[in-house]
PDB file of C-alpha atoms in Angstrom:
ATOM      1  CA  MET A   1     116.559 -54.803 -15.036  1.00 89.00           C
ATOM      2  CA  ARG A   2     114.750 -52.485 -17.191  1.00 89.00           C
ATOM      3  CA  VAL A   3     110.794 -51.389 -16.538  1.00 93.00           C
ATOM      4  CA  ILE A   4     108.533 -50.288 -19.170  1.00 92.00           C
ATOM      5  CA  THR A   5     105.490 -48.521 -17.953  1.00 95.00           C
ATOM      6  CA  ILE A   6     102.208 -48.437 -19.930  1.00 95.00           C
ATOM      7  CA  GLY A   7      99.115 -46.518 -19.689  1.00 96.00           C
ATOM      8  CA  ARG A   8      96.878 -43.467 -20.352  1.00 96.00           C
ATOM      9  CA  ALA A   9      98.612 -40.999 -18.326  1.00 96.00           C
ATOM     10  CA  PRO A  10     101.346 -39.156 -20.340  1.00 96.00           C
ATOM     11  CA  GLN A  11     103.934 -40.001 -17.496  1.00 96.00           C
ATOM     12  CA  ASN A  12     103.891 -43.431 -18.733  1.00 95.00           C
ATOM     13  CA  ASP A  13     107.009 -44.723 -21.055  1.00 92.00           C
ATOM     14  CA  ILE A  14     104.177 -45.688 -23.602  1.00 91.00           C
ATOM     15  CA  VAL A  15     101.150 -43.911 -24.016  1.00 94.00           C
ATOM     16  CA  ILE A  16      97.740 -45.840 -24.746  1.00 94.00           C
ATOM     17  CA  ASN A  17      95.019 -43.522 -26.111  1.00 94.00           C
ATOM     18  CA  ASP A  18      91.922 -46.210 -25.118  1.00 95.00           C
ATOM     19  CA  PRO A  19      89.318 -45.059 -22.540  1.00 95.00           C
ATOM     20  CA  ARG A  20      89.331 -48.714 -21.401  1.00 96.00           C
ATOM     21  CA  VAL A  21      93.099 -48.457 -20.516  1.00 96.00           C
ATOM     22  CA  GLY A  22      94.046 -47.313 -16.870  1.00 96.00           C
ATOM     23  CA  ARG A  23      96.007 -44.235 -16.372  1.00 96.00           C
ATOM     24  CA  SER A  24      99.237 -46.568 -14.920  1.00 96.00           C
ATOM     25  CA  HIS A  25      97.856 -49.926 -16.097  1.00 96.00           C
ATOM     26  CA  LEU A  26     100.707 -52.235 -16.515  1.00 96.00           C
ATOM     27  CA  GLN A  27     104.509 -52.830 -16.354  1.00 96.00           C
ATOM     28  CA  ILE A  28     106.696 -54.606 -18.632  1.00 94.00           C
ATOM     29  CA  ILE A  29     109.971 -55.646 -16.740  1.00 93.00           C
ATOM     30  CA  GLU A  30     113.034 -56.985 -18.712  1.00 88.00           C
ATOM     31  CA  HIS A  31     115.054 -58.893 -16.250  1.00 89.00           C
ATOM     32  CA  ASP A  32     119.054 -58.909 -16.256  1.00 88.00           C
ATOM     33  CA  ASN A  33     118.606 -62.732 -16.990  1.00 87.00           C
ATOM     34  CA  GLY A  34     117.135 -62.148 -20.291  1.00 82.00           C
ATOM     35  CA  ARG A  35     113.764 -63.213 -18.941  1.00 89.00           C
ATOM     36  CA  PHE A  36     110.406 -60.738 -19.133  1.00 91.00           C
ATOM     37  CA  SER A  37     107.574 -60.424 -16.818  1.00 95.00           C
ATOM     38  CA  ILE A  38     104.239 -58.335 -17.130  1.00 96.00           C
ATOM     39  CA  VAL A  39     102.670 -56.652 -14.081  1.00 97.00           C
ATOM     40  CA  ASP A  40      99.093 -55.422 -14.167  1.00 96.00           C
ATOM     41  CA  LEU A  41      99.066 -52.364 -11.606  1.00 96.00           C
ATOM     42  CA  ASN A  42      95.349 -53.212 -10.304  1.00 94.00           C
ATOM     43  CA  SER A  43      93.906 -52.132 -13.426  1.00 95.00           C
ATOM     44  CA  THR A  44      89.756 -52.126 -13.773  1.00 94.00           C
ATOM     45  CA  ASN A  45      89.528 -53.643 -17.031  1.00 95.00           C
ATOM     46  CA  GLY A  46      92.489 -55.924 -16.564  1.00 95.00           C
ATOM     47  CA  THR A  47      95.683 -56.835 -18.657  1.00 97.00           C
ATOM     48  CA  TYR A  48      95.249 -60.374 -20.912  1.00 97.00           C
ATOM     49  CA  VAL A  49      97.941 -62.520 -21.884  1.00 96.00           C
ATOM     50  CA  ASN A  50      96.983 -64.834 -24.470  1.00 96.00           C
ATOM     51  CA  GLY A  51      93.540 -63.961 -24.070  1.00 96.00           C
ATOM     52  CA  GLN A  52      93.722 -65.050 -20.222  1.00 96.00           C
ATOM     53  CA  ARG A  53      93.333 -62.391 -17.538  1.00 96.00           C
ATOM     54  CA  ILE A  54      96.543 -62.074 -15.238  1.00 96.00           C
ATOM     55  CA  ARG A  55      96.390 -60.804 -11.501  1.00 91.00           C
ATOM     56  CA  GLY A  56     100.058 -59.309 -10.656  1.00 89.00           C
ATOM     57  CA  GLU A  57     103.282 -60.257 -12.073  1.00 95.00           C
ATOM     58  CA  GLU A  58     103.507 -63.227 -14.788  1.00 95.00           C
ATOM     59  CA  ILE A  59     106.233 -64.376 -16.937  1.00 94.00           C
ATOM     60  CA  LEU A  60     105.951 -63.658 -20.430  1.00 93.00           C
ATOM     61  CA  MET A  61     107.359 -65.430 -23.213  1.00 90.00           C
ATOM     62  CA  LEU A  62     108.557 -64.102 -26.865  1.00 83.00           C
ATOM     63  CA  GLY A  63     105.674 -64.520 -29.155  1.00 85.00           C
ATOM     64  CA  ASP A  64     102.887 -63.989 -26.086  1.00 91.00           C
ATOM     65  CA  THR A  65      99.831 -61.532 -27.219  1.00 93.00           C
ATOM     66  CA  VAL A  66      98.989 -58.867 -24.754  1.00 95.00           C
ATOM     67  CA  THR A  67      96.002 -56.829 -24.832  1.00 96.00           C
ATOM     68  CA  LEU A  68      94.510 -54.316 -22.388  1.00 94.00           C
ATOM     69  CA  GLY A  69      91.457 -52.184 -22.981  1.00 93.00           C
ATOM     70  CA  ASN A  70      90.547 -52.531 -26.781  1.00 94.00           C
ATOM     71  CA  THR A  71      94.367 -52.620 -27.838  1.00 95.00           C
ATOM     72  CA  GLU A  72      96.450 -55.422 -28.526  1.00 94.00           C
ATOM     73  CA  LEU A  73     100.019 -54.350 -27.324  1.00 91.00           C
ATOM     74  CA  PRO A  74     102.807 -55.056 -29.819  1.00 88.00           C
ATOM     75  CA  TRP A  75     105.413 -55.308 -26.711  1.00 85.00           C
ATOM     76  CA  MET A  76     108.324 -56.930 -28.281  1.00 83.00           C
ATOM     77  CA  GLU A  77     108.339 -54.089 -30.803  1.00 79.00           C
ATOM     78  CA  TYR A  78     108.469 -51.599 -27.832  1.00 75.00           C
ATOM     79  CA  LEU A  79     111.382 -53.571 -26.429  1.00 73.00           C
ATOM     80  CA  CYS A  80     113.245 -53.639 -30.116  1.00 68.00           C
ATOM     81  CA  LEU A  81     112.599 -57.476 -29.952  1.00 60.00           C
ATOM     82  CA  PRO A  82     112.342 -59.523 -33.287  1.00 53.00           C
ATOM     83  CA  ASP A  83     109.056 -60.874 -34.241  1.00 58.00           C
ATOM     84  CA  GLU A  84     107.909 -64.639 -34.722  1.00 59.00           C
ATOM     85  CA  GLN A  85     108.790 -64.597 -38.410  1.00 57.00           C
ATOM     86  CA  GLU A  86     111.976 -63.018 -38.001  1.00 58.00           C
ATOM     87  CA  MET A  87     112.823 -65.355 -35.184  1.00 61.00           C
ATOM     88  CA  GLU A  88     112.252 -68.108 -37.312  1.00 64.00           C
ATOM     89  CA  ALA A  89     114.408 -66.884 -40.039  1.00 59.00           C
ATOM     90  CA  VAL A  90     117.244 -66.412 -37.662  1.00 59.00           C
ATOM     91  CA  GLU A  91     116.486 -69.891 -36.346  1.00 67.00           C
ATOM     92  CA  LYS A  92     116.773 -71.439 -39.972  1.00 67.00           C
ATOM     93  CA  LYS A  93     120.002 -69.459 -40.858  1.00 67.00           C
ATOM     94  CA  THR A  94     121.612 -70.318 -37.344  1.00 72.00           C
ATOM     95  CA  SER A  95     120.777 -74.119 -38.017  1.00 73.00           C
ATOM     96  CA  GLY A  96     122.284 -73.943 -41.693  1.00 74.00           C
ATOM     97  CA  LEU A  97     125.373 -72.285 -40.288  1.00 76.00           C
ATOM     98  CA  ILE A  98     125.731 -74.828 -37.474  1.00 82.00           C
ATOM     99  CA  TRP A  99     125.539 -77.878 -39.699  1.00 82.00           C
ATOM    100  CA  SER A 100     128.192 -76.286 -42.285  1.00 85.00           C
ATOM    101  CA  VAL A 101     130.319 -75.865 -39.225  1.00 86.00           C
ATOM    102  CA  ILE A 102     130.074 -79.320 -38.238  1.00 88.00           C
ATOM    103  CA  ALA A 103     130.475 -80.714 -41.859  1.00 88.00           C
ATOM    104  CA  GLY A 104     133.675 -78.579 -42.155  1.00 88.00           C
ATOM    105  CA  ILE A 105     134.758 -79.914 -38.874  1.00 91.00           C
ATOM    106  CA  LEU A 106     133.988 -83.650 -39.887  1.00 91.00           C
ATOM    107  CA  VAL A 107     136.222 -83.123 -43.224  1.00 91.00           C
ATOM    108  CA  LEU A 108     138.949 -81.593 -41.546  1.00 90.00           C
ATOM    109  CA  ILE A 109     139.419 -84.699 -38.637  1.00 89.00           C
ATOM    110  CA  ILE A 110     139.013 -87.134 -41.697  1.00 88.00           C
ATOM    111  CA  ALA A 111     141.671 -85.198 -43.677  1.00 86.00           C
ATOM    112  CA  LEU A 112     144.236 -85.048 -40.346  1.00 85.00           C
ATOM    113  CA  ALA A 113     143.553 -88.603 -39.771  1.00 81.00           C
ATOM    114  CA  ILE A 114     144.136 -89.550 -43.241  1.00 79.00           C
ATOM    115  CA  HIS A 115     147.528 -87.784 -43.139  1.00 73.00           C
ATOM    116  CA  PHE A 116     148.731 -88.681 -39.647  1.00 73.00           C
ATOM    117  CA  LEU A 117     147.434 -92.300 -39.641  1.00 70.00           C
ATOM    118  CA  LYS A 118     148.851 -93.682 -43.040  1.00 61.00           C
ATOM    119  CA  PRO A 119     151.752 -96.026 -42.424  1.00 59.00           C
ATOM    120  CA  SER A 120     155.442 -94.704 -43.545  1.00 56.00           C
ATOM    121  CA  ASN A 121     157.453 -96.515 -45.634  1.00 54.00           C
ATOM    122  CA  LYS A 122     160.788 -94.462 -44.561  1.00 54.00           C
ATOM    123  CA  TYR A 123     163.444 -95.536 -42.290  1.00 52.00           C
ATOM    124  CA  SER A 124     164.222 -93.124 -39.565  1.00 55.00           C
ATOM    125  CA  ASP A 125     167.032 -91.536 -41.343  1.00 54.00           C
ATOM    126  CA  GLY A 126     164.984 -91.137 -44.549  1.00 56.00           C
ATOM    127  CA  GLY A 127     166.050 -94.176 -46.774  1.00 59.00           C
ATOM    128  CA  TYR A 128     163.156 -96.010 -48.148  1.00 57.00           C
ATOM    129  CA  ILE A 129     161.783 -99.482 -46.679  1.00 57.00           C
ATOM    130  CA  PRO A 130     161.126-101.962 -49.849  1.00 59.00           C
ATOM    131  CA  ALA A 131     157.664-103.151 -50.920  1.00 58.00           C
ATOM    132  CA  PRO A 132     156.598-106.545 -49.701  1.00 61.00           C
ATOM    133  CA  GLY A 133     157.504-109.209 -51.953  1.00 58.00           C
ATOM    134  CA  THR A 134     160.499-107.259 -53.377  1.00 58.00           C
ATOM    135  CA  SER A 135     164.166-108.066 -52.847  1.00 56.00           C
ATOM    136  CA  ASN A 136     166.676-105.484 -51.642  1.00 54.00           C
ATOM    137  CA  LEU A 137     168.821-104.320 -54.550  1.00 55.00           C
ATOM    138  CA  PRO A 138     172.353-103.742 -53.903  1.00 52.00           C
ATOM    139  CA  GLY A 139     173.298-100.686 -51.789  1.00 53.00           C
ATOM    140  CA  GLN A 140     169.887-100.891 -49.910  1.00 51.00           C
ATOM    141  CA  ARG A 141     169.554-101.295 -46.462  1.00 52.00           C
ATOM    142  CA  GLU A 142     168.987-104.619 -45.101  1.00 51.00           C
ATOM    143  CA  HIS A 143     167.016-103.384 -41.679  1.00 50.00           C
ATOM    144  CA  ALA A 144     166.062-100.113 -40.300  1.00 47.00           C
ATOM    145  CA  LYS A 145     168.179 -98.304 -37.947  1.00 46.00           C
ATOM    146  CA  ALA A 146     167.175 -97.940 -34.447  1.00 42.00           C
ATOM    147  CA  VAL A 147     165.542 -94.695 -33.700  1.00 46.00           C
ATOM    148  CA  PHE A 148     166.257 -94.487 -29.752  1.00 46.00           C
ATOM    149  CA  GLU A 149     169.274 -95.935 -28.151  1.00 47.00           C
ATOM    150  CA  LEU A 150     168.905 -96.816 -24.481  1.00 47.00           C
ATOM    151  CA  PRO A 151     171.766 -96.952 -21.961  1.00 50.00           C
ATOM    152  CA  SER A 152     172.622-101.117 -21.330  1.00 51.00           C
ATOM    153  CA  THR A 153     172.567-100.541 -17.454  1.00 51.00           C
ATOM    154  CA  ILE A 154     171.140 -98.149 -15.114  1.00 47.00           C
ATOM    155  CA  SER A 155     172.037 -98.478 -11.419  1.00 46.00           C
ATOM    156  CA  PHE A 156     169.493 -98.075  -8.839  1.00 46.00           C
ATOM    157  CA  GLN A 157     171.605 -95.202  -7.108  1.00 46.00           C
ATOM    158  CA  GLU A 158     171.499 -93.241 -10.220  1.00 45.00           C
ATOM    159  CA  CYS A 159     167.672 -93.050 -10.187  1.00 44.00           C
ATOM    160  CA  ILE A 160     167.296 -92.403  -6.658  1.00 44.00           C
ATOM    161  CA  SER A 161     169.808 -89.176  -6.511  1.00 38.00           C
TER     162      SER A 161
END
């Protein structure tokens, strides 16, 4: 958690030179979960978020406007956060990248499906099966060899032990 104190007094993290701002006017808190809140420290002239006066602690959302005294506070800059235009540009780039990745995955899936699902025209030992409607030429196989040979009998006793 990070706490930034804002006011007119020099001991604050951010000093605002405005006579309508209190010595210790407010705090902005960046919580460990990535959320932000703002706390008015009982200032005389108040703290406003999006034009509404706040009392005590309130949740602060990216893009909210904070005003104290005659000063509009660029609070996202103090926390090294992107402004709204930068956030929109990042969202556009990210969504384009996501769609490109999805398209690439779909192409890969289709290519793998075509490769692995196409029927084979080979016998298990590598010889070719004749095309439908053609006759076997001399020397060609009449039928496919069995791939697996199973034992003709399995006794129940062998399965238990």
